[in-house]
Amino acid sequence: MSSSSSSSSDGMEGDMIGAFQAEYEEAMLNEEAEPRRPRRRREFIRRDRLGAHDRLFEMSDSPMYTQLQHDLIEHVWANAYIAVDMVGRARSRRGGAMAGGAWAWLLLLCCCGGGSWTQQRQIFAAATTDANDLTVLNALFTSMNSPGQLRGWQVNGGDPCGESWQGITCSGSAVTAIKLPSLGLSGTLAYNMNTMGSLVELDMSQNNLGGGQQIPYNLPNKKLQRLNLAGNQFTGNVPYSISTMPKLQYLNINHNQLQGNMTDIFPNLPSLTTVDLSFNSLTGDLPQSFTSLTSLKTLYLQNNQFTGSINALANLPLSDL
């Protein structure tokens, strides 16, 4: 912008500020002279999630109420409402006279806080998602090769709870469920999923995850109740980290490529009611820790290569085997 254009803009802004100040002072004096006269000022207050105030001062019956003045006044109240409160307090102390010093503070704050009066004001909204959960979901999106079919998901940043990312359920700022079944997803799970402290359900079933790799060890464990990784391409053994999920109720890892002897992963899972290990290549004896599953109702073990005794199942309250 040329210097002449800048000077012209500054002059116009100065005229508008001066005119607005003069009209406001006149309105307040008239109001004091005629206490019963209907008030001409309306103030609208909106609180956002941070508790900040966005005040719009509107002289609706003023002949100067043009769009330009509207933008100017909105900018003033958005960036300097504290100074306006100072004006009110100063008027009360001085018997109703307009405090010129307060106006100076008001104009100074607006000039320092917003640049040009006509510059578009920026509004910053607080993300509602827990920062750690967001980091995990960003990593998960990356580890699954950034699939385009996941609406809203991003490699960096975003707000899964505030923006309703596909498959994400939240309670307040915490992510409580990730449910992405049958979406043709590839890659694997994120390396840091064990840091999700509020996750109750993880359902990644009927995808193409794993790609010949083991189920990651760092699964969410603190509050997880339902884990469904069925119908993928995971290999290796059943991860021992499942034994660290004290609230787990439902475990389904059928139709993968799991193999080898199972370790004793069940001694500390008293809430587990359903286990589906079917259609894998697991071998050896059933773990003795099955005897600890006192809540187990449903157990599917078919199409594996287990051998030996099934005495570990003898006293379980099974209704479906």
PDB file of C-alpha atoms in Angstrom:
ATOM      1  CA  MET A   1       0.000   0.000   0.000  1.00  0.00           C
ATOM      2  CA  SER A   2       1.311   3.492  -0.889  1.00  0.00           C
ATOM      3  CA  SER A   3       1.993   6.144   1.784  1.00  0.00           C
ATOM      4  CA  SER A   4      -0.876   8.290   0.444  1.00  0.00           C
ATOM      5  CA  SER A   5      -3.320   5.372   0.730  1.00  0.00           C
ATOM      6  CA  SER A   6      -2.104   4.643   4.252  1.00  0.00           C
ATOM      7  CA  SER A   7      -2.510   8.296   5.273  1.00  0.00           C
ATOM      8  CA  SER A   8      -6.002   8.378   3.789  1.00  0.00           C
ATOM      9  CA  SER A   9      -6.946   5.202   5.681  1.00  0.00           C
ATOM     10  CA  ASP A  10      -5.486   6.537   8.935  1.00  0.00           C
ATOM     11  CA  GLY A  11      -7.379   9.802   8.449  1.00  0.00           C
ATOM     12  CA  MET A  12     -10.646   8.035   7.858  1.00  0.00           C
ATOM     13  CA  GLU A  13     -10.128   5.827  10.918  1.00  0.00           C
ATOM     14  CA  GLY A  14      -9.269   8.866  13.013  1.00  0.00           C
ATOM     15  CA  ASP A  15     -12.429  10.652  11.870  1.00  0.00           C
ATOM     16  CA  MET A  16     -14.551   7.630  12.636  1.00  0.00           C
ATOM     17  CA  ILE A  17     -13.049   7.220  16.101  1.00  0.00           C
ATOM     18  CA  GLY A  18     -13.538  10.870  16.906  1.00  0.00           C
ATOM     19  CA  ALA A  19     -17.103  10.886  15.646  1.00  0.00           C
ATOM     20  CA  PHE A  20     -17.963   7.732  17.548  1.00  0.00           C
ATOM     21  CA  GLN A  21     -16.483   9.133  20.772  1.00  0.00           C
ATOM     22  CA  ALA A  22     -18.402  12.419  20.374  1.00  0.00           C
ATOM     23  CA  GLU A  23     -21.693  10.679  19.717  1.00  0.00           C
ATOM     24  CA  TYR A  24     -21.220   8.293  22.638  1.00  0.00           C
ATOM     25  CA  GLU A  25     -20.457  11.174  25.033  1.00  0.00           C
ATOM     26  CA  GLU A  26     -23.493  13.096  23.767  1.00  0.00           C
ATOM     27  CA  ALA A  27     -25.712  10.061  24.258  1.00  0.00           C
ATOM     28  CA  MET A  28     -24.522   9.560  27.812  1.00  0.00           C
ATOM     29  CA  LEU A  29     -25.020  13.242  28.696  1.00  0.00           C
ATOM     30  CA  ASN A  30     -28.522  13.182  27.227  1.00  0.00           C
ATOM     31  CA  GLU A  31     -29.293  10.095  29.213  1.00  0.00           C
ATOM     32  CA  GLU A  32     -28.184  11.781  32.420  1.00  0.00           C
ATOM     33  CA  ALA A  33     -30.280  14.875  31.624  1.00  0.00           C
ATOM     34  CA  GLU A  34     -33.369  12.751  30.931  1.00  0.00           C
ATOM     35  CA  PRO A  35     -33.133   9.727  33.250  1.00  0.00           C
ATOM     36  CA  ARG A  36     -36.445   8.287  32.038  1.00  0.00           C
ATOM     37  CA  ARG A  37     -35.565   8.439  28.375  1.00  0.00           C
ATOM     38  CA  PRO A  38     -35.453   4.943  26.850  1.00  0.00           C
ATOM     39  CA  ARG A  39     -31.933   3.670  26.709  1.00  0.00           C
ATOM     40  CA  ARG A  40     -30.397   3.507  23.231  1.00  0.00           C
ATOM     41  CA  ARG A  41     -27.580   1.216  24.126  1.00  0.00           C
ATOM     42  CA  ARG A  42     -27.742  -2.521  23.831  1.00  0.00           C
ATOM     43  CA  GLU A  43     -24.902  -4.779  24.808  1.00  0.00           C
ATOM     44  CA  PHE A  44     -24.631  -8.352  23.752  1.00  0.00           C
ATOM     45  CA  ILE A  45     -22.287 -10.695  25.587  1.00  0.00           C
ATOM     46  CA  ARG A  46     -21.203 -14.074  24.297  1.00  0.00           C
ATOM     47  CA  ARG A  47     -18.996 -16.390  26.335  1.00  0.00           C
ATOM     48  CA  ASP A  48     -16.884 -18.890  24.496  1.00  0.00           C
ATOM     49  CA  ARG A  49     -15.302 -22.027  25.984  1.00  0.00           C
ATOM     50  CA  LEU A  50     -12.379 -20.071  27.390  1.00  0.00           C
ATOM     51  CA  GLY A  51     -14.711 -17.697  29.233  1.00  0.00           C
ATOM     52  CA  ALA A  52     -13.633 -14.766  27.115  1.00  0.00           C
ATOM     53  CA  HIS A  53     -16.121 -12.008  26.290  1.00  0.00           C
ATOM     54  CA  ASP A  54     -16.962 -10.835  22.811  1.00  0.00           C
ATOM     55  CA  ARG A  55     -19.017  -7.667  23.245  1.00  0.00           C
ATOM     56  CA  LEU A  56     -20.728  -5.815  20.466  1.00  0.00           C
ATOM     57  CA  PHE A  57     -21.813  -2.231  21.214  1.00  0.00           C
ATOM     58  CA  GLU A  58     -24.611  -1.213  18.913  1.00  0.00           C
ATOM     59  CA  MET A  59     -26.103   2.292  18.467  1.00  0.00           C
ATOM     60  CA  SER A  60     -28.975   0.958  16.425  1.00  0.00           C
ATOM     61  CA  ASP A  61     -30.813   4.263  15.865  1.00  0.00           C
ATOM     62  CA  SER A  62     -27.736   6.346  15.105  1.00  0.00           C
ATOM     63  CA  PRO A  63     -27.453   8.013  11.678  1.00  0.00           C
ATOM     64  CA  MET A  64     -23.790   6.990  11.698  1.00  0.00           C
ATOM     65  CA  TYR A  65     -24.620   3.304  12.014  1.00  0.00           C
ATOM     66  CA  THR A  66     -22.988   2.231   8.804  1.00  0.00           C
ATOM     67  CA  GLN A  67     -21.351  -1.117   8.173  1.00  0.00           C
ATOM     68  CA  LEU A  68     -17.931   0.461   8.559  1.00  0.00           C
ATOM     69  CA  GLN A  69     -18.827   1.844  11.972  1.00  0.00           C
ATOM     70  CA  HIS A  70     -20.333  -1.498  12.930  1.00  0.00           C
ATOM     71  CA  ASP A  71     -17.025  -3.209  12.138  1.00  0.00           C
ATOM     72  CA  LEU A  72     -15.142  -0.520  14.042  1.00  0.00           C
ATOM     73  CA  ILE A  73     -17.298  -0.780  17.149  1.00  0.00           C
ATOM     74  CA  GLU A  74     -17.208  -4.581  17.102  1.00  0.00           C
ATOM     75  CA  HIS A  75     -13.440  -4.466  16.967  1.00  0.00           C
ATOM     76  CA  VAL A  76     -13.323  -2.003  19.887  1.00  0.00           C
ATOM     77  CA  TRP A  77     -15.476  -4.142  22.140  1.00  0.00           C
ATOM     78  CA  ALA A  78     -13.800  -7.418  21.182  1.00  0.00           C
ATOM     79  CA  ASN A  79     -10.325  -6.163  22.070  1.00  0.00           C
ATOM     80  CA  ALA A  80     -10.869  -3.579  24.836  1.00  0.00           C
ATOM     81  CA  TYR A  81     -13.932  -4.372  26.921  1.00  0.00           C
ATOM     82  CA  ILE A  82     -11.824  -3.880  30.063  1.00  0.00           C
ATOM     83  CA  ALA A  83     -11.260  -0.282  29.067  1.00  0.00           C
ATOM     84  CA  VAL A  84     -14.998   0.188  28.582  1.00  0.00           C
ATOM     85  CA  ASP A  85     -15.537  -1.029  32.130  1.00  0.00           C
ATOM     86  CA  MET A  86     -12.971   1.556  33.216  1.00  0.00           C
ATOM     87  CA  VAL A  87     -15.056   4.218  31.463  1.00  0.00           C
ATOM     88  CA  GLY A  88     -18.135   3.166  33.409  1.00  0.00           C
ATOM     89  CA  ARG A  89     -16.330   3.241  36.726  1.00  0.00           C
ATOM     90  CA  ALA A  90     -14.792   6.613  35.951  1.00  0.00           C
ATOM     91  CA  ARG A  91     -18.205   8.074  35.068  1.00  0.00           C
ATOM     92  CA  SER A  92     -19.607   6.843  38.388  1.00  0.00           C
ATOM     93  CA  ARG A  93     -16.791   8.423  40.380  1.00  0.00           C
ATOM     94  CA  ARG A  94     -17.076  11.759  38.565  1.00  0.00           C
ATOM     95  CA  GLY A  95     -20.840  12.134  38.787  1.00  0.00           C
ATOM     96  CA  GLY A  96     -21.566  11.073  35.244  1.00  0.00           C
ATOM     97  CA  ALA A  97     -18.963  13.068  33.318  1.00  0.00           C
ATOM     98  CA  MET A  98     -17.151  11.206  30.582  1.00  0.00           C
ATOM     99  CA  ALA A  99     -13.599  10.388  31.572  1.00  0.00           C
ATOM    100  CA  GLY A 100     -11.243  11.469  28.830  1.00  0.00           C
ATOM    101  CA  GLY A 101      -8.413   9.472  30.344  1.00  0.00           C
ATOM    102  CA  ALA A 102     -10.431   6.288  30.066  1.00  0.00           C
ATOM    103  CA  TRP A 103     -11.121   7.051  26.405  1.00  0.00           C
ATOM    104  CA  ALA A 104      -7.401   7.414  25.884  1.00  0.00           C
ATOM    105  CA  TRP A 105      -6.859   3.981  27.432  1.00  0.00           C
ATOM    106  CA  LEU A 106      -9.622   2.537  25.282  1.00  0.00           C
ATOM    107  CA  LEU A 107      -8.140   3.863  22.047  1.00  0.00           C
ATOM    108  CA  LEU A 108      -4.609   2.844  23.056  1.00  0.00           C
ATOM    109  CA  LEU A 109      -5.649  -0.723  23.834  1.00  0.00           C
ATOM    110  CA  CYS A 110      -7.546  -1.048  20.582  1.00  0.00           C
ATOM    111  CA  CYS A 111      -4.691   0.343  18.511  1.00  0.00           C
ATOM    112  CA  CYS A 112      -2.143  -1.914  20.182  1.00  0.00           C
ATOM    113  CA  GLY A 113      -4.340  -4.990  20.198  1.00  0.00           C
ATOM    114  CA  GLY A 114      -5.738  -5.083  16.722  1.00  0.00           C
ATOM    115  CA  GLY A 115      -3.708  -3.215  14.091  1.00  0.00           C
ATOM    116  CA  SER A 116      -5.910  -1.575  11.462  1.00  0.00           C
ATOM    117  CA  TRP A 117      -9.523  -0.976  12.490  1.00  0.00           C
ATOM    118  CA  THR A 118     -10.752  -2.583   9.324  1.00  0.00           C
ATOM    119  CA  GLN A 119      -8.501  -5.640   9.610  1.00  0.00           C
ATOM    120  CA  GLN A 120     -10.464  -8.849  10.034  1.00  0.00           C
ATOM    121  CA  ARG A 121     -10.530  -9.932  13.654  1.00  0.00           C
ATOM    122  CA  GLN A 122      -9.199 -13.414  14.412  1.00  0.00           C
ATOM    123  CA  ILE A 123     -11.102 -15.672  16.783  1.00  0.00           C
ATOM    124  CA  PHE A 124      -9.290 -18.514  18.499  1.00  0.00           C
ATOM    125  CA  ALA A 125     -11.361 -21.429  19.767  1.00  0.00           C
ATOM    126  CA  ALA A 126     -10.013 -23.893  22.322  1.00  0.00           C
ATOM    127  CA  ALA A 127      -9.660 -27.505  21.247  1.00  0.00           C
ATOM    128  CA  THR A 128     -11.847 -29.797  23.338  1.00  0.00           C
ATOM    129  CA  THR A 129      -9.823 -33.011  22.918  1.00  0.00           C
ATOM    130  CA  ASP A 130      -7.279 -34.098  25.499  1.00  0.00           C
ATOM    131  CA  ALA A 131      -3.833 -33.296  24.106  1.00  0.00           C
ATOM    132  CA  ASN A 132      -2.451 -36.781  24.774  1.00  0.00           C
ATOM    133  CA  ASP A 133      -5.400 -38.506  23.107  1.00  0.00           C
ATOM    134  CA  LEU A 134      -4.961 -36.225  20.095  1.00  0.00           C
ATOM    135  CA  THR A 135      -1.291 -37.214  19.837  1.00  0.00           C
ATOM    136  CA  VAL A 136      -2.255 -40.897  19.819  1.00  0.00           C
ATOM    137  CA  LEU A 137      -4.919 -40.429  17.137  1.00  0.00           C
ATOM    138  CA  ASN A 138      -2.491 -38.478  14.951  1.00  0.00           C
ATOM    139  CA  ALA A 139       0.007 -41.345  15.329  1.00  0.00           C
ATOM    140  CA  LEU A 140      -2.685 -43.939  14.602  1.00  0.00           C
ATOM    141  CA  PHE A 141      -3.693 -42.135  11.422  1.00  0.00           C
ATOM    142  CA  THR A 142      -0.060 -42.109  10.305  1.00  0.00           C
ATOM    143  CA  SER A 143       0.516 -45.777  11.205  1.00  0.00           C
ATOM    144  CA  MET A 144      -2.508 -46.716   9.070  1.00  0.00           C
ATOM    145  CA  ASN A 145      -0.978 -44.928   6.076  1.00  0.00           C
ATOM    146  CA  SER A 146      -3.203 -41.841   6.380  1.00  0.00           C
ATOM    147  CA  PRO A 147      -6.344 -43.417   4.898  1.00  0.00           C
ATOM    148  CA  GLY A 148      -8.486 -40.934   3.006  1.00  0.00           C
ATOM    149  CA  GLN A 149     -11.713 -42.737   3.917  1.00  0.00           C
ATOM    150  CA  LEU A 150     -11.477 -41.532   7.530  1.00  0.00           C
ATOM    151  CA  ARG A 151     -13.441 -38.273   7.604  1.00  0.00           C
ATOM    152  CA  GLY A 152     -11.875 -35.526   9.659  1.00  0.00           C
ATOM    153  CA  TRP A 153      -8.682 -37.371  10.623  1.00  0.00           C
ATOM    154  CA  GLN A 154      -5.356 -35.568  10.372  1.00  0.00           C
ATOM    155  CA  VAL A 155      -1.663 -36.398  10.647  1.00  0.00           C
ATOM    156  CA  ASN A 156      -1.070 -33.384  12.881  1.00  0.00           C
ATOM    157  CA  GLY A 157      -3.399 -31.431  15.144  1.00  0.00           C
ATOM    158  CA  GLY A 158      -7.143 -31.203  14.829  1.00  0.00           C
ATOM    159  CA  ASP A 159      -9.879 -31.678  17.407  1.00  0.00           C
ATOM    160  CA  PRO A 160     -11.387 -35.197  17.247  1.00  0.00           C
ATOM    161  CA  CYS A 161     -14.008 -34.532  19.922  1.00  0.00           C
ATOM    162  CA  GLY A 162     -14.918 -31.016  18.780  1.00  0.00           C
ATOM    163  CA  GLU A 163     -14.905 -31.898  15.081  1.00  0.00           C
ATOM    164  CA  SER A 164     -16.504 -35.363  15.353  1.00  0.00           C
ATOM    165  CA  TRP A 165     -13.829 -37.435  13.643  1.00  0.00           C
ATOM    166  CA  GLN A 166     -15.213 -40.594  12.081  1.00  0.00           C
ATOM    167  CA  GLY A 167     -15.367 -43.494  14.521  1.00  0.00           C
ATOM    168  CA  ILE A 168     -14.379 -41.438  17.559  1.00  0.00           C
ATOM    169  CA  THR A 169     -16.551 -41.194  20.669  1.00  0.00           C
ATOM    170  CA  CYS A 170     -15.723 -38.768  23.467  1.00  0.00           C
ATOM    171  CA  SER A 171     -16.841 -37.976  26.964  1.00  0.00           C
ATOM    172  CA  GLY A 172     -15.932 -34.375  27.586  1.00  0.00           C
ATOM    173  CA  SER A 173     -12.373 -33.972  26.357  1.00  0.00           C
ATOM    174  CA  ALA A 174     -11.467 -37.665  26.685  1.00  0.00           C
ATOM    175  CA  VAL A 175     -11.604 -40.164  23.823  1.00  0.00           C
ATOM    176  CA  THR A 176     -13.558 -43.160  25.096  1.00  0.00           C
ATOM    177  CA  ALA A 177     -14.026 -45.270  21.947  1.00  0.00           C
ATOM    178  CA  ILE A 178     -12.372 -45.889  18.584  1.00  0.00           C
ATOM    179  CA  LYS A 179     -14.669 -47.881  16.310  1.00  0.00           C
ATOM    180  CA  LEU A 180     -13.454 -48.293  12.725  1.00  0.00           C
ATOM    181  CA  PRO A 181     -14.621 -51.727  11.518  1.00  0.00           C
ATOM    182  CA  SER A 182     -14.809 -52.815   7.866  1.00  0.00           C
ATOM    183  CA  LEU A 183     -13.175 -49.769   6.300  1.00  0.00           C
ATOM    184  CA  GLY A 184     -10.369 -51.448   4.346  1.00  0.00           C
ATOM    185  CA  LEU A 185      -7.712 -49.985   6.653  1.00  0.00           C
ATOM    186  CA  SER A 186      -4.102 -51.135   6.314  1.00  0.00           C
ATOM    187  CA  GLY A 187      -0.888 -50.555   8.220  1.00  0.00           C
ATOM    188  CA  THR A 188      -0.896 -51.194  11.946  1.00  0.00           C
ATOM    189  CA  LEU A 189      -1.866 -49.700  15.299  1.00  0.00           C
ATOM    190  CA  ALA A 190      -0.088 -46.738  16.875  1.00  0.00           C
ATOM    191  CA  TYR A 191       2.956 -47.320  19.065  1.00  0.00           C
ATOM    192  CA  ASN A 192       1.605 -45.157  21.929  1.00  0.00           C
ATOM    193  CA  MET A 193      -1.975 -46.375  22.360  1.00  0.00           C
ATOM    194  CA  ASN A 194      -1.279 -47.508  25.922  1.00  0.00           C
ATOM    195  CA  THR A 195      -1.227 -43.837  26.952  1.00  0.00           C
ATOM    196  CA  MET A 196      -4.970 -43.424  26.283  1.00  0.00           C
ATOM    197  CA  GLY A 197      -6.234 -43.356  29.845  1.00  0.00           C
ATOM    198  CA  SER A 198      -9.984 -43.186  29.143  1.00  0.00           C
ATOM    199  CA  LEU A 199     -10.435 -45.545  26.184  1.00  0.00           C
ATOM    200  CA  VAL A 200     -13.204 -48.073  26.857  1.00  0.00           C
ATOM    201  CA  GLU A 201     -13.581 -49.668  23.412  1.00  0.00           C
ATOM    202  CA  LEU A 202     -11.222 -50.358  20.517  1.00  0.00           C
ATOM    203  CA  ASP A 203     -12.828 -51.958  17.469  1.00  0.00           C
ATOM    204  CA  MET A 204     -10.604 -52.262  14.389  1.00  0.00           C
ATOM    205  CA  SER A 205     -12.175 -55.478  13.123  1.00  0.00           C
ATOM    206  CA  GLN A 206     -12.567 -56.644   9.524  1.00  0.00           C
ATOM    207  CA  ASN A 207      -9.770 -54.555   8.040  1.00  0.00           C
ATOM    208  CA  ASN A 208      -6.338 -55.378   6.617  1.00  0.00           C
ATOM    209  CA  LEU A 209      -4.286 -54.297   9.601  1.00  0.00           C
ATOM    210  CA  GLY A 210      -1.141 -56.093  10.626  1.00  0.00           C
ATOM    211  CA  GLY A 211       0.341 -56.950   7.258  1.00  0.00           C
ATOM    212  CA  GLY A 212       2.159 -59.930   8.736  1.00  0.00           C
ATOM    213  CA  GLN A 213       3.234 -58.103  11.904  1.00  0.00           C
ATOM    214  CA  GLN A 214       2.402 -58.896  15.520  1.00  0.00           C
ATOM    215  CA  ILE A 215      -0.355 -57.170  17.449  1.00  0.00           C
ATOM    216  CA  PRO A 216       1.420 -54.183  19.036  1.00  0.00           C
ATOM    217  CA  TYR A 217       2.277 -54.669  22.684  1.00  0.00           C
ATOM    218  CA  ASN A 218       1.334 -51.136  23.726  1.00  0.00           C
ATOM    219  CA  LEU A 219      -2.433 -51.531  23.647  1.00  0.00           C
ATOM    220  CA  PRO A 220      -4.656 -49.281  25.784  1.00  0.00           C
ATOM    221  CA  ASN A 221      -5.189 -51.025  29.098  1.00  0.00           C
ATOM    222  CA  LYS A 222      -6.319 -48.763  31.954  1.00  0.00           C
ATOM    223  CA  LYS A 223     -10.073 -48.699  31.290  1.00  0.00           C
ATOM    224  CA  LEU A 224     -10.460 -50.842  28.180  1.00  0.00           C
ATOM    225  CA  GLN A 225     -13.546 -53.078  28.284  1.00  0.00           C
ATOM    226  CA  ARG A 226     -13.886 -54.185  24.655  1.00  0.00           C
ATOM    227  CA  LEU A 227     -11.053 -55.141  22.299  1.00  0.00           C
ATOM    228  CA  ASN A 228     -11.937 -56.341  18.804  1.00  0.00           C
ATOM    229  CA  LEU A 229      -9.133 -56.939  16.300  1.00  0.00           C
ATOM    230  CA  ALA A 230     -10.887 -59.783  14.471  1.00  0.00           C
ATOM    231  CA  GLY A 231     -10.556 -60.295  10.731  1.00  0.00           C
ATOM    232  CA  ASN A 232      -7.151 -58.698  10.199  1.00  0.00           C
ATOM    233  CA  GLN A 233      -3.694 -59.930   9.245  1.00  0.00           C
ATOM    234  CA  PHE A 234      -1.873 -59.974  12.570  1.00  0.00           C
ATOM    235  CA  THR A 235       0.650 -62.740  13.185  1.00  0.00           C
ATOM    236  CA  GLY A 236       2.708 -63.842  16.189  1.00  0.00           C
ATOM    237  CA  ASN A 237       1.162 -64.746  19.532  1.00  0.00           C
ATOM    238  CA  VAL A 238      -1.558 -63.252  21.677  1.00  0.00           C
ATOM    239  CA  PRO A 239       0.136 -60.225  23.270  1.00  0.00           C
ATOM    240  CA  TYR A 240       0.852 -60.546  26.983  1.00  0.00           C
ATOM    241  CA  SER A 241      -0.219 -56.926  27.452  1.00  0.00           C
ATOM    242  CA  ILE A 242      -3.824 -58.189  27.421  1.00  0.00           C
ATOM    243  CA  SER A 243      -3.138 -59.450  30.939  1.00  0.00           C
ATOM    244  CA  THR A 244      -2.815 -55.810  32.066  1.00  0.00           C
ATOM    245  CA  MET A 245      -6.430 -54.928  31.174  1.00  0.00           C
ATOM    246  CA  PRO A 246      -8.267 -55.443  34.475  1.00  0.00           C
ATOM    247  CA  LYS A 247     -11.609 -54.097  33.171  1.00  0.00           C
ATOM    248  CA  LEU A 248     -11.644 -56.124  29.944  1.00  0.00           C
ATOM    249  CA  GLN A 249     -15.005 -57.802  29.254  1.00  0.00           C
ATOM    250  CA  TYR A 250     -14.855 -58.681  25.552  1.00  0.00           C
ATOM    251  CA  LEU A 251     -11.856 -60.016  23.606  1.00  0.00           C
ATOM    252  CA  ASN A 252     -12.142 -60.943  19.930  1.00  0.00           C
ATOM    253  CA  ILE A 253      -9.054 -61.691  17.837  1.00  0.00           C
ATOM    254  CA  ASN A 254     -10.486 -64.373  15.541  1.00  0.00           C
ATOM    255  CA  HIS A 255      -9.584 -64.775  11.851  1.00  0.00           C
ATOM    256  CA  ASN A 256      -6.007 -63.551  12.094  1.00  0.00           C
ATOM    257  CA  GLN A 257      -2.760 -65.460  11.606  1.00  0.00           C
ATOM    258  CA  LEU A 258      -1.829 -65.923  15.260  1.00  0.00           C
ATOM    259  CA  GLN A 259       0.329 -68.915  16.102  1.00  0.00           C
ATOM    260  CA  GLY A 260       2.393 -70.563  18.821  1.00  0.00           C
ATOM    261  CA  ASN A 261       1.683 -71.513  22.423  1.00  0.00           C
ATOM    262  CA  MET A 262      -0.405 -69.117  24.468  1.00  0.00           C
ATOM    263  CA  THR A 263       1.056 -67.784  27.669  1.00  0.00           C
ATOM    264  CA  ASP A 264      -0.873 -67.347  30.918  1.00  0.00           C
ATOM    265  CA  ILE A 265      -2.505 -64.011  30.142  1.00  0.00           C
ATOM    266  CA  PHE A 266      -5.817 -64.493  31.975  1.00  0.00           C
ATOM    267  CA  PRO A 267      -5.173 -64.531  35.757  1.00  0.00           C
ATOM    268  CA  ASN A 268      -6.102 -60.887  36.334  1.00  0.00           C
ATOM    269  CA  LEU A 269      -9.166 -60.513  34.092  1.00  0.00           C
ATOM    270  CA  PRO A 270     -12.113 -61.186  36.418  1.00  0.00           C
ATOM    271  CA  SER A 271     -14.606 -59.235  34.260  1.00  0.00           C
ATOM    272  CA  LEU A 272     -13.934 -61.081  31.004  1.00  0.00           C
ATOM    273  CA  THR A 273     -17.185 -62.601  29.688  1.00  0.00           C
ATOM    274  CA  THR A 274     -16.368 -63.297  26.004  1.00  0.00           C
ATOM    275  CA  VAL A 275     -13.183 -64.668  24.398  1.00  0.00           C
ATOM    276  CA  ASP A 276     -12.963 -65.498  20.685  1.00  0.00           C
ATOM    277  CA  LEU A 277      -9.638 -66.943  19.518  1.00  0.00           C
ATOM    278  CA  SER A 278     -11.059 -68.992  16.651  1.00  0.00           C
ATOM    279  CA  PHE A 279      -9.634 -69.378  13.146  1.00  0.00           C
ATOM    280  CA  ASN A 280      -5.975 -68.882  13.991  1.00  0.00           C
ATOM    281  CA  SER A 281      -3.055 -71.319  14.293  1.00  0.00           C
ATOM    282  CA  LEU A 282      -2.551 -71.368  18.057  1.00  0.00           C
ATOM    283  CA  THR A 283      -0.953 -74.532  19.437  1.00  0.00           C
ATOM    284  CA  GLY A 284      -0.160 -76.334  22.675  1.00  0.00           C
ATOM    285  CA  ASP A 285      -2.162 -76.674  25.874  1.00  0.00           C
ATOM    286  CA  LEU A 286      -4.784 -74.268  27.043  1.00  0.00           C
ATOM    287  CA  PRO A 287      -3.319 -71.874  29.611  1.00  0.00           C
ATOM    288  CA  GLN A 288      -4.121 -72.801  33.212  1.00  0.00           C
ATOM    289  CA  SER A 289      -5.059 -69.182  33.812  1.00  0.00           C
ATOM    290  CA  PHE A 290      -8.384 -69.957  32.087  1.00  0.00           C
ATOM    291  CA  THR A 291      -9.495 -71.220  35.493  1.00  0.00           C
ATOM    292  CA  SER A 292      -9.416 -67.623  36.756  1.00  0.00           C
ATOM    293  CA  LEU A 293     -12.068 -66.435  34.288  1.00  0.00           C
ATOM    294  CA  THR A 294     -14.951 -66.748  36.708  1.00  0.00           C
ATOM    295  CA  SER A 295     -17.209 -64.459  34.614  1.00  0.00           C
ATOM    296  CA  LEU A 296     -16.576 -66.173  31.266  1.00  0.00           C
ATOM    297  CA  LYS A 297     -19.800 -67.039  29.403  1.00  0.00           C
ATOM    298  CA  THR A 298     -18.685 -67.351  25.765  1.00  0.00           C
ATOM    299  CA  LEU A 299     -15.505 -69.034  24.504  1.00  0.00           C
ATOM    300  CA  TYR A 300     -14.638 -69.812  20.879  1.00  0.00           C
ATOM    301  CA  LEU A 301     -11.485 -71.848  20.234  1.00  0.00           C
ATOM    302  CA  GLN A 302     -12.300 -73.738  17.034  1.00  0.00           C
ATOM    303  CA  ASN A 303      -9.993 -73.972  14.035  1.00  0.00           C
ATOM    304  CA  ASN A 304      -6.777 -73.828  16.027  1.00  0.00           C
ATOM    305  CA  GLN A 305      -4.267 -76.565  16.860  1.00  0.00           C
ATOM    306  CA  PHE A 306      -4.606 -76.841  20.622  1.00  0.00           C
ATOM    307  CA  THR A 307      -3.604 -80.141  22.201  1.00  0.00           C
ATOM    308  CA  GLY A 308      -3.777 -81.705  25.630  1.00  0.00           C
ATOM    309  CA  SER A 309      -6.322 -81.435  28.406  1.00  0.00           C
ATOM    310  CA  ILE A 310      -9.264 -79.065  28.605  1.00  0.00           C
ATOM    311  CA  ASN A 311      -9.539 -79.390  32.376  1.00  0.00           C
ATOM    312  CA  ALA A 312      -8.917 -75.637  32.690  1.00  0.00           C
ATOM    313  CA  LEU A 313     -12.423 -75.105  31.357  1.00  0.00           C
ATOM    314  CA  ALA A 314     -14.202 -77.560  33.605  1.00  0.00           C
ATOM    315  CA  ASN A 315     -15.527 -75.192  36.250  1.00  0.00           C
ATOM    316  CA  LEU A 316     -16.188 -72.117  34.127  1.00  0.00           C
ATOM    317  CA  PRO A 317     -19.765 -70.776  33.849  1.00  0.00           C
ATOM    318  CA  LEU A 318     -19.758 -71.215  30.080  1.00  0.00           C
ATOM    319  CA  SER A 319     -22.997 -70.965  28.129  1.00  0.00           C
ATOM    320  CA  ASP A 320     -21.485 -70.988  24.629  1.00  0.00           C
ATOM    321  CA  LEU A 321     -18.430 -73.052  23.684  1.00  0.00           C
TER     322      LEU A 321
END
